[in-house]
Structure formats: structure tokens, C-alpha cells
Short mmCIF file of C-alpha atoms in Angstrom, two decimals:
data_model
loop_
_atom_site.label_atom_id
_atom_site.label_comp_id
_atom_site.label_asym_id
_atom_site.label_seq_id
_atom_site.Cartn_x
_atom_site.Cartn_y
_atom_site.Cartn_z
CA ALA A 1 -61.15 -29.26 3.52
CA GLN A 2 -61.75 -31.23 6.63
CA LYS A 3 -64.70 -30.62 8.84
CA VAL A 4 -66.01 -32.06 12.07
CA THR A 5 -69.62 -31.63 13.14
CA GLN A 6 -70.92 -32.20 16.62
CA ALA A 7 -74.56 -31.35 16.19
CA GLN A 8 -75.45 -31.70 19.85
CA THR A 9 -74.49 -28.49 21.59
CA GLU A 10 -75.68 -29.55 25.02
CA ILE A 11 -76.99 -32.77 26.50
CA SER A 12 -78.39 -33.24 29.97
CA VAL A 13 -79.02 -36.67 31.49
CA VAL A 14 -79.68 -38.12 34.89
CA GLU A 15 -77.05 -40.24 36.54
CA LYS A 16 -76.96 -43.88 35.40
CA GLU A 17 -78.49 -43.09 32.03
CA ASP A 18 -76.62 -44.02 28.88
CA VAL A 19 -75.74 -41.18 26.55
CA THR A 20 -74.31 -41.02 23.03
CA LEU A 21 -72.37 -38.07 21.69
CA ASP A 22 -72.44 -37.77 17.93
CA CYS A 23 -69.55 -36.85 15.66
CA VAL A 24 -69.73 -36.62 11.88
CA TYR A 25 -66.72 -35.76 9.81
CA GLU A 26 -65.87 -34.82 6.24
CA THR A 27 -62.62 -35.57 4.48
CA ARG A 28 -61.34 -36.43 1.02
CA ASP A 29 -58.37 -38.35 2.42
CA THR A 30 -58.42 -42.11 2.61
CA THR A 31 -56.03 -42.02 5.55
CA TYR A 32 -57.09 -39.96 8.51
CA TYR A 33 -57.27 -40.06 12.28
CA LEU A 34 -60.12 -39.35 14.64
CA PHE A 35 -59.87 -38.31 18.27
CA TRP A 36 -62.05 -37.64 21.27
CA TYR A 37 -61.00 -35.27 24.03
CA LYS A 38 -62.72 -34.43 27.31
CA GLN A 39 -62.64 -30.97 28.86
CA PRO A 40 -63.94 -31.09 32.45
CA PRO A 41 -64.96 -27.92 34.32
CA SER A 42 -61.37 -27.54 35.51
CA GLY A 43 -60.48 -26.70 31.91
CA GLU A 44 -57.75 -29.11 30.86
CA LEU A 45 -58.04 -31.17 27.69
CA VAL A 46 -57.85 -34.89 28.34
CA PHE A 47 -57.16 -37.34 25.53
CA LEU A 48 -59.66 -40.22 25.39
CA ILE A 49 -59.12 -42.13 22.17
CA ARG A 50 -57.51 -42.13 18.72
CA ARG A 51 -58.79 -44.17 15.81
CA ASN A 52 -57.18 -44.68 12.39
CA SER A 53 -59.31 -44.66 9.25
CA PHE A 54 -58.23 -48.16 8.31
CA ASP A 55 -59.31 -49.62 11.64
CA GLU A 56 -63.07 -49.71 11.99
CA GLN A 57 -63.07 -51.94 15.02
CA ASN A 58 -65.17 -50.48 17.78
CA GLU A 59 -63.55 -49.94 21.13
CA ILE A 60 -64.72 -50.24 24.70
CA SER A 61 -62.93 -48.86 27.70
CA GLY A 62 -64.85 -49.31 30.90
CA ARG A 63 -68.06 -47.32 30.62
CA TYR A 64 -66.84 -45.62 27.44
CA SER A 65 -67.33 -47.03 23.96
CA TRP A 66 -66.78 -45.69 20.48
CA ASN A 67 -68.57 -46.63 17.27
CA PHE A 68 -66.60 -45.80 14.13
CA GLN A 69 -68.54 -46.17 10.87
CA LYS A 70 -66.84 -45.08 7.68
CA SER A 71 -70.00 -45.65 5.66
CA THR A 72 -71.70 -42.81 7.51
CA SER A 73 -68.52 -40.85 8.35
CA SER A 74 -69.34 -41.01 12.01
CA PHE A 75 -67.36 -41.61 15.16
CA ASN A 76 -69.85 -41.65 17.99
CA PHE A 77 -69.04 -41.87 21.67
CA THR A 78 -71.27 -43.61 24.21
CA ILE A 79 -71.06 -43.37 27.97
CA THR A 80 -72.85 -46.17 29.75
CA ALA A 81 -74.31 -45.63 33.22
CA SER A 82 -73.26 -42.01 33.27
CA GLN A 83 -71.89 -40.42 36.42
CA VAL A 84 -71.73 -36.84 37.65
CA VAL A 85 -67.98 -36.86 37.04
CA ASP A 86 -68.67 -37.37 33.33
CA SER A 87 -69.98 -33.81 33.15
CA ALA A 88 -67.69 -32.01 30.72
CA VAL A 89 -67.38 -30.68 27.22
CA TYR A 90 -66.42 -33.42 24.78
CA PHE A 91 -64.58 -32.66 21.56
CA CYS A 92 -64.26 -34.79 18.47
CA ALA A 93 -61.29 -34.01 16.21
CA LEU A 94 -59.98 -35.04 12.80
CA SER A 95 -56.48 -35.11 11.39
CA GLU A 96 -55.74 -35.93 7.75
CA ALA A 97 -52.55 -37.69 6.71
CA SER A 98 -52.10 -35.25 3.84
CA ASN A 99 -52.53 -32.23 6.10
CA ASN A 100 -49.34 -32.01 8.03
CA ASN A 101 -50.24 -32.41 11.68
CA ASP A 102 -53.28 -30.19 11.34
CA MET A 103 -56.03 -31.29 13.75
CA ARG A 104 -59.49 -29.76 13.45
CA PHE A 105 -61.90 -29.85 16.34
CA GLY A 106 -65.65 -29.99 16.37
CA ALA A 107 -67.53 -27.35 18.32
CA GLY A 108 -67.88 -29.63 21.31
CA THR A 109 -70.84 -31.13 23.17
CA ARG A 110 -71.46 -30.04 26.74
CA LEU A 111 -72.68 -33.01 28.76
CA THR A 112 -74.31 -32.43 32.12
CA VAL A 113 -75.01 -35.42 34.29
CA LYS A 114 -77.40 -34.66 37.13
CA PRO A 115 -77.50 -36.70 40.33
CA ASP B 1 -43.70 -34.98 36.15
CA THR B 2 -46.12 -32.95 34.02
CA ALA B 3 -45.91 -33.81 30.32
CA VAL B 4 -46.92 -30.42 28.86
CA SER B 5 -46.77 -27.39 31.12
CA GLN B 6 -47.73 -23.78 30.57
CA THR B 7 -47.05 -20.60 32.54
CA PRO B 8 -48.78 -18.58 33.68
CA LYS B 9 -52.08 -20.29 34.32
CA TYR B 10 -53.90 -16.98 34.52
CA LEU B 11 -52.95 -13.68 32.92
CA VAL B 12 -54.85 -10.44 33.36
CA THR B 13 -53.50 -7.42 31.54
CA GLN B 14 -54.42 -4.11 29.96
CA MET B 15 -55.06 -3.42 26.30
CA GLY B 16 -51.94 -2.45 24.42
CA ASN B 17 -49.56 -4.44 26.59
CA ASP B 18 -47.16 -7.09 25.33
CA LYS B 19 -47.20 -10.48 27.04
CA SER B 20 -45.72 -13.94 26.67
CA ILE B 21 -46.99 -17.38 27.53
CA LYS B 22 -44.47 -20.16 28.01
CA CYS B 23 -44.86 -23.81 27.12
CA GLU B 24 -42.60 -26.74 27.84
CA GLN B 25 -42.97 -30.45 27.09
CA ASN B 26 -40.87 -33.26 28.51
CA LEU B 27 -42.20 -35.95 26.18
CA GLY B 28 -39.40 -35.68 23.64
CA HIS B 29 -41.89 -34.71 20.94
CA ASP B 30 -40.72 -32.94 17.80
CA THR B 31 -43.84 -30.88 17.14
CA MET B 32 -45.54 -28.35 19.38
CA TYR B 33 -48.73 -26.35 18.85
CA TRP B 34 -50.67 -23.38 20.09
CA TYR B 35 -54.47 -23.37 20.11
CA LYS B 36 -56.93 -20.65 21.04
CA GLN B 37 -60.22 -21.50 22.73
CA ASP B 38 -62.77 -18.71 22.63
CA SER B 39 -65.63 -18.03 25.03
CA LYS B 40 -67.87 -20.43 23.11
CA LYS B 41 -65.34 -23.22 23.66
CA PHE B 42 -64.36 -23.34 20.00
CA LEU B 43 -60.80 -24.63 19.61
CA LYS B 44 -58.72 -23.33 16.74
CA ILE B 45 -55.13 -24.09 15.89
CA MET B 46 -52.82 -21.08 15.71
CA PHE B 47 -49.34 -22.40 15.11
CA SER B 48 -47.23 -25.50 15.11
CA TYR B 49 -43.46 -25.88 15.19
CA ASN B 50 -41.50 -28.92 14.04
CA ASN B 51 -37.81 -28.84 14.86
CA LYS B 52 -37.90 -25.06 15.07
CA GLU B 53 -39.66 -24.73 11.74
CA LEU B 54 -43.09 -23.17 11.51
CA ILE B 55 -45.26 -25.56 9.54
CA ILE B 56 -48.73 -24.23 10.17
CA ASN B 57 -49.71 -20.64 10.48
CA GLU B 58 -53.45 -20.09 10.39
CA THR B 59 -54.86 -16.65 9.74
CA VAL B 60 -53.56 -15.29 12.97
CA PRO B 61 -52.69 -11.60 13.36
CA ASN B 62 -48.98 -10.90 13.18
CA ARG B 63 -49.22 -9.52 16.72
CA PHE B 64 -48.90 -13.16 17.70
CA SER B 65 -45.48 -14.69 17.30
CA PRO B 66 -44.37 -18.14 18.38
CA LYS B 67 -40.81 -18.50 19.58
CA SER B 68 -39.07 -21.84 20.01
CA PRO B 69 -35.65 -21.73 21.70
CA ASP B 70 -35.42 -25.53 21.48
CA LYS B 71 -37.70 -28.40 20.60
CA ALA B 72 -38.97 -28.73 24.17
CA HIS B 73 -40.26 -25.16 24.30
CA LEU B 74 -42.71 -23.13 22.25
CA ASN B 75 -43.51 -19.74 23.70
CA LEU B 76 -46.27 -17.45 22.47
CA HIS B 77 -45.59 -13.74 22.39
CA ILE B 78 -48.45 -11.32 21.88
CA ASN B 79 -47.92 -7.64 21.06
CA SER B 80 -50.39 -4.83 21.54
CA LEU B 81 -53.03 -6.94 23.22
CA GLU B 82 -56.65 -6.35 22.24
CA LEU B 83 -59.90 -7.14 24.01
CA GLY B 84 -60.61 -9.88 21.48
CA ASP B 85 -57.48 -11.71 22.48
CA SER B 86 -59.16 -12.74 25.72
CA ALA B 87 -59.39 -16.53 25.54
CA VAL B 88 -57.82 -19.70 26.84
CA TYR B 89 -54.60 -20.61 25.05
CA PHE B 90 -53.52 -24.23 24.96
CA CYS B 91 -50.13 -25.61 24.12
CA ALA B 92 -49.87 -29.17 22.78
CA SER B 93 -47.23 -31.52 21.45
CA ASN B 94 -46.94 -34.78 19.53
CA GLN B 95 -44.50 -36.87 17.61
CA PRO B 96 -45.31 -36.61 13.92
CA GLY B 97 -44.77 -39.47 11.52
CA PRO B 98 -46.54 -41.84 9.16
CA ILE B 99 -48.98 -42.65 11.95
CA ARG B 100 -50.58 -39.53 13.32
CA GLU B 101 -49.69 -39.49 16.96
CA THR B 102 -51.95 -38.11 19.64
CA GLN B 103 -51.53 -34.51 20.66
CA TYR B 104 -51.19 -33.97 24.38
CA PHE B 105 -52.32 -30.66 25.79
CA GLY B 106 -51.09 -28.38 28.51
CA PRO B 107 -53.45 -27.11 31.22
CA GLY B 108 -54.22 -23.88 29.37
CA THR B 109 -53.52 -20.21 30.05
CA ARG B 110 -56.54 -18.05 30.71
CA LEU B 111 -55.85 -14.61 29.26
CA LEU B 112 -58.10 -11.68 30.11
CA VAL B 113 -57.48 -8.35 28.43
CA LEU B 114 -59.11 -5.36 30.13
#
């Protein structure tokens, strides 16, 4: 069974602080895919990143960066110099190659960035 | 040129009614999904359809039935609505294959059962 844990239910920071959202996953598959989605207050789900299990290279996109570590089964997400517009619920998700198109989401982390 | 669209955006109805939510994607994807997001923001997959074939059916009550007239549409029909059905329902689509493609989501339909 696949499982995604986002232990941080809510995080509150002040603008310009850096913040890291944790994601730990469990899977028996050797081939799997990890995702991060953002859900702003308006409610839509916005795709941020996809990472394959065989590609552990970290990724940076502007103020966003992701740290994928298979040794600890983690796929953490860092926002540098946070802004008020980053306030949202962030979801980590896992999809196993053997589990036909099934994507399981973590419970989400609500990030509030205060001015 | 919305990729995944859902109608209606909001739906308020009485217990016992039957309602449908429509979903359309213009991405040419072969697989479409329905998710339910409860009041605690927990997202759970309900169904997926690949070329008109149901390939995932989680433990969802049979009051819920997905209907796919073609691969660009996956509608969700709900019979005998209950209070517990109140949630946000998201449609999504992707192109399955050896490399798991990203699922893209619609804007959500906020269902409130009174």
C-alpha cells in the first residue's frame, strides 16, 4: 500500500522567511512518481512539480525548490523568501507504476504567510 | 482555452435529490478521474476512466456513477444525495503510459446538500 505523510498540518511564517514543507512517503515499488500541488484560497489545484523515483536530482524553480531523498523516502518542498501569495494548502502525492494511475495524496499542509 | 472544466461550480440541493456534475478536458488525454475533497481538505480518488473503461473504483457508494460519453468527458451522477456528500468534487485528466504523466485538475464543484 502506498502512503503519503505530511506531518505539518499548519505552518505560519512572516513574509520573506524561508519555509520547508515536509513529505514522507511509503511504497514497495521501485518505480514511482511524486508530485506537489498547490491549492490557493480560490480552491483550484495547481500542479507544481513531478519527480520520478529514478531521478534524485533536486530542482529549483524561482523561489521554489524540492529536495528528493530516496534514502529517507522524503520529497520536501522549500519556499525561499516567502510571500503572502504563497499562502495556500500544499499537497504531496504519490503514484506507483504498478498501481494503474492511482495517485494518493497526503493530508496537506496549510501555509499562511503574514505580511 | 481551459484545459479541464467542470460545471456547475457551485451546487446547492436538498437531500434525496439526484444531481450530475459535468467534466470536460481538451487536452486529448485518455484517462479522466473524479476526486472528493472533504471539509478537512482530504483528497480521495473516487473513479478513473480510461477509454471508457472504469479502471479504479474505490469504496464509493453505488449512488455515485461516472458516465463517459466520450474520452473528453467524464460526468458524475449522484442519486439520492445525502448530507455527507457535501464536499468539493474535482475532475482531473492525464495521459497514462510507461511514464506517469501529471494529472491536471478542473476548478472543482462545491456541492452542498441541505
